[in-house]
Structure formats: structure tokens, C-alpha cells
Amino acid sequence: MGTPLIKIQLNMVNFLFDFGATVKGYKADITRTFL
């Protein structure tokens, strides 16, 4: 029972890292556009 839960948690962490990187990319694009 423990293994699937760990996999789900790792997937969530990876998703959050990807999401954060994507948001940073958008912010950089917006900053470049206005500057």
C-alpha cells in the first residue's frame, strides 16, 4: 500500500516544480515584453 502513495507524492512534487518553472518562465516573458 505504501509504494503507490510515495509515487503519487513524487508525481505531485514533480508537477509543482514544473508548474513553478512554467510560472517563472511566464513572468520572465512578461518582464521582457514590458522592458
Backbone as XML, in Angstrom:
<?xml version="1.0"?>
<chain id="A" units="angstrom">
  <residue number="1" name="MET">
    <atom name="N" x="0.827" y="-1.214" z="0.000"/>
    <atom name="CA" x="0.000" y="0.000" z="0.000"/>
    <atom name="C" x="0.861" y="1.263" z="0.000"/>
  </residue>
  <residue number="2" name="GLY">
    <atom name="N" x="2.050" y="1.181" z="0.577"/>
    <atom name="CA" x="2.857" y="2.398" z="0.716"/>
    <atom name="C" x="3.457" y="2.899" z="-0.590"/>
  </residue>
  <residue number="3" name="THR">
    <atom name="N" x="3.800" y="1.966" z="-1.483"/>
    <atom name="CA" x="4.520" y="2.373" z="-2.689"/>
    <atom name="C" x="3.712" y="3.304" z="-3.590"/>
  </residue>
  <residue number="4" name="PRO">
    <atom name="N" x="2.438" y="2.993" z="-3.889"/>
    <atom name="CA" x="1.672" y="3.900" z="-4.750"/>
    <atom name="C" x="1.560" y="5.303" z="-4.160"/>
  </residue>
  <residue number="5" name="LEU">
    <atom name="N" x="1.417" y="5.397" z="-2.828"/>
    <atom name="CA" x="1.303" y="6.706" z="-2.184"/>
    <atom name="C" x="2.581" y="7.512" z="-2.397"/>
  </residue>
  <residue number="6" name="ILE">
    <atom name="N" x="3.739" y="6.858" z="-2.244"/>
    <atom name="CA" x="5.015" y="7.540" z="-2.453"/>
    <atom name="C" x="5.113" y="8.011" z="-3.902"/>
  </residue>
  <residue number="7" name="LYS">
    <atom name="N" x="4.684" y="7.157" z="-4.838"/>
    <atom name="CA" x="4.729" y="7.545" z="-6.250"/>
    <atom name="C" x="3.845" y="8.756" z="-6.505"/>
  </residue>
  <residue number="8" name="ILE">
    <atom name="N" x="2.663" y="8.764" z="-5.896"/>
    <atom name="CA" x="1.753" y="9.905" z="-6.072"/>
    <atom name="C" x="2.398" y="11.169" z="-5.517"/>
  </residue>
  <residue number="9" name="GLN">
    <atom name="N" x="3.025" y="11.064" z="-4.358"/>
    <atom name="CA" x="3.662" y="12.234" z="-3.749"/>
    <atom name="C" x="4.801" y="12.739" z="-4.625"/>
  </residue>
  <residue number="10" name="LEU">
    <atom name="N" x="5.601" y="11.821" z="-5.192"/>
    <atom name="CA" x="6.695" y="12.239" z="-6.068"/>
    <atom name="C" x="6.147" y="12.917" z="-7.313"/>
  </residue>
  <residue number="11" name="ASN">
    <atom name="N" x="5.050" y="12.369" z="-7.862"/>
    <atom name="CA" x="4.441" y="12.990" z="-9.036"/>
    <atom name="C" x="3.953" y="14.393" z="-8.703"/>
  </residue>
  <residue number="12" name="MET">
    <atom name="N" x="3.383" y="14.574" z="-7.517"/>
    <atom name="CA" x="2.908" y="15.901" z="-7.112"/>
    <atom name="C" x="4.076" y="16.869" z="-6.994"/>
  </residue>
  <residue number="13" name="VAL">
    <atom name="N" x="5.188" y="16.416" z="-6.397"/>
    <atom name="CA" x="6.364" y="17.279" z="-6.253"/>
    <atom name="C" x="6.884" y="17.674" z="-7.628"/>
  </residue>
  <residue number="14" name="ASN">
    <atom name="N" x="6.990" y="16.696" z="-8.541"/>
    <atom name="CA" x="7.463" y="16.998" z="-9.890"/>
    <atom name="C" x="6.529" y="17.975" z="-10.578"/>
  </residue>
  <residue number="15" name="PHE">
    <atom name="N" x="5.215" y="17.782" z="-10.396"/>
    <atom name="CA" x="4.235" y="18.679" z="-11.009"/>
    <atom name="C" x="4.407" y="20.093" z="-10.469"/>
  </residue>
  <residue number="16" name="LEU">
    <atom name="N" x="4.598" y="20.217" z="-9.149"/>
    <atom name="CA" x="4.745" y="21.551" z="-8.557"/>
    <atom name="C" x="6.022" y="22.215" z="-9.049"/>
  </residue>
  <residue number="17" name="PHE">
    <atom name="N" x="7.113" y="21.459" z="-9.181"/>
    <atom name="CA" x="8.357" y="22.033" z="-9.697"/>
    <atom name="C" x="8.163" y="22.505" z="-11.132"/>
  </residue>
  <residue number="18" name="ASP">
    <atom name="N" x="7.516" y="21.656" z="-11.962"/>
    <atom name="CA" x="7.261" y="22.036" z="-13.355"/>
    <atom name="C" x="6.381" y="23.272" z="-13.407"/>
  </residue>
  <residue number="19" name="PHE">
    <atom name="N" x="5.341" y="23.303" z="-12.573"/>
    <atom name="CA" x="4.413" y="24.433" z="-12.551"/>
    <atom name="C" x="5.151" y="25.712" z="-12.155"/>
  </residue>
  <residue number="20" name="GLY">
    <atom name="N" x="5.988" y="25.618" z="-11.125"/>
    <atom name="CA" x="6.757" y="26.783" z="-10.677"/>
    <atom name="C" x="7.695" y="27.280" z="-11.765"/>
  </residue>
  <residue number="21" name="ALA">
    <atom name="N" x="8.357" y="26.359" z="-12.457"/>
    <atom name="CA" x="9.263" y="26.750" z="-13.535"/>
    <atom name="C" x="8.485" y="27.420" z="-14.662"/>
  </residue>
  <residue number="22" name="THR">
    <atom name="N" x="7.298" y="26.899" z="-14.959"/>
    <atom name="CA" x="6.468" y="27.479" z="-16.018"/>
    <atom name="C" x="6.044" y="28.893" z="-15.643"/>
  </residue>
  <residue number="23" name="VAL">
    <atom name="N" x="5.619" y="29.078" z="-14.394"/>
    <atom name="CA" x="5.205" y="30.415" z="-13.939"/>
    <atom name="C" x="6.378" y="31.378" z="-14.013"/>
  </residue>
  <residue number="24" name="LYS">
    <atom name="N" x="7.568" y="30.936" z="-13.597"/>
    <atom name="CA" x="8.752" y="31.793" z="-13.672"/>
    <atom name="C" x="9.033" y="32.171" z="-15.117"/>
  </residue>
  <residue number="25" name="GLY">
    <atom name="N" x="8.862" y="31.207" z="-16.027"/>
    <atom name="CA" x="9.074" y="31.481" z="-17.449"/>
    <atom name="C" x="8.099" y="32.532" z="-17.951"/>
  </residue>
  <residue number="26" name="TYR">
    <atom name="N" x="6.830" y="32.411" z="-17.546"/>
    <atom name="CA" x="5.827" y="33.399" z="-17.961"/>
    <atom name="C" x="6.189" y="34.776" z="-17.412"/>
  </residue>
  <residue number="27" name="LYS">
    <atom name="N" x="6.596" y="34.833" z="-16.149"/>
    <atom name="CA" x="6.954" y="36.118" z="-15.547"/>
    <atom name="C" x="8.136" y="36.733" z="-16.288"/>
  </residue>
  <residue number="28" name="ALA">
    <atom name="N" x="9.118" y="35.917" z="-16.652"/>
    <atom name="CA" x="10.278" y="36.424" z="-17.383"/>
    <atom name="C" x="9.841" y="36.963" z="-18.743"/>
  </residue>
  <residue number="29" name="ASP">
    <atom name="N" x="8.927" y="36.248" z="-19.426"/>
    <atom name="CA" x="8.436" y="36.701" z="-20.727"/>
    <atom name="C" x="7.700" y="38.026" z="-20.579"/>
  </residue>
  <residue number="30" name="ILE">
    <atom name="N" x="6.859" y="38.131" z="-19.558"/>
    <atom name="CA" x="6.104" y="39.375" z="-19.343"/>
    <atom name="C" x="7.067" y="40.520" z="-19.050"/>
  </residue>
  <residue number="31" name="THR">
    <atom name="N" x="8.063" y="40.264" z="-18.204"/>
    <atom name="CA" x="9.035" y="41.303" z="-17.863"/>
    <atom name="C" x="9.770" y="41.765" z="-19.112"/>
  </residue>
  <residue number="32" name="ARG">
    <atom name="N" x="10.187" y="40.810" z="-19.954"/>
    <atom name="CA" x="10.892" y="41.154" z="-21.189"/>
    <atom name="C" x="9.991" y="41.980" z="-22.100"/>
  </residue>
  <residue number="33" name="THR">
    <atom name="N" x="8.710" y="41.627" z="-22.145"/>
    <atom name="CA" x="7.781" y="42.334" z="-23.029"/>
    <atom name="C" x="7.651" y="43.791" z="-22.601"/>
  </residue>
  <residue number="34" name="PHE">
    <atom name="N" x="7.530" y="44.038" z="-21.289"/>
    <atom name="CA" x="7.320" y="45.408" z="-20.825"/>
    <atom name="C" x="8.616" y="46.203" z="-20.770"/>
  </residue>
  <residue number="35" name="LEU">
    <atom name="N" x="9.751" y="45.526" z="-20.651"/>
    <atom name="CA" x="11.031" y="46.238" z="-20.668"/>
    <atom name="C" x="11.538" y="46.265" z="-22.075"/>
  </residue>
</chain>
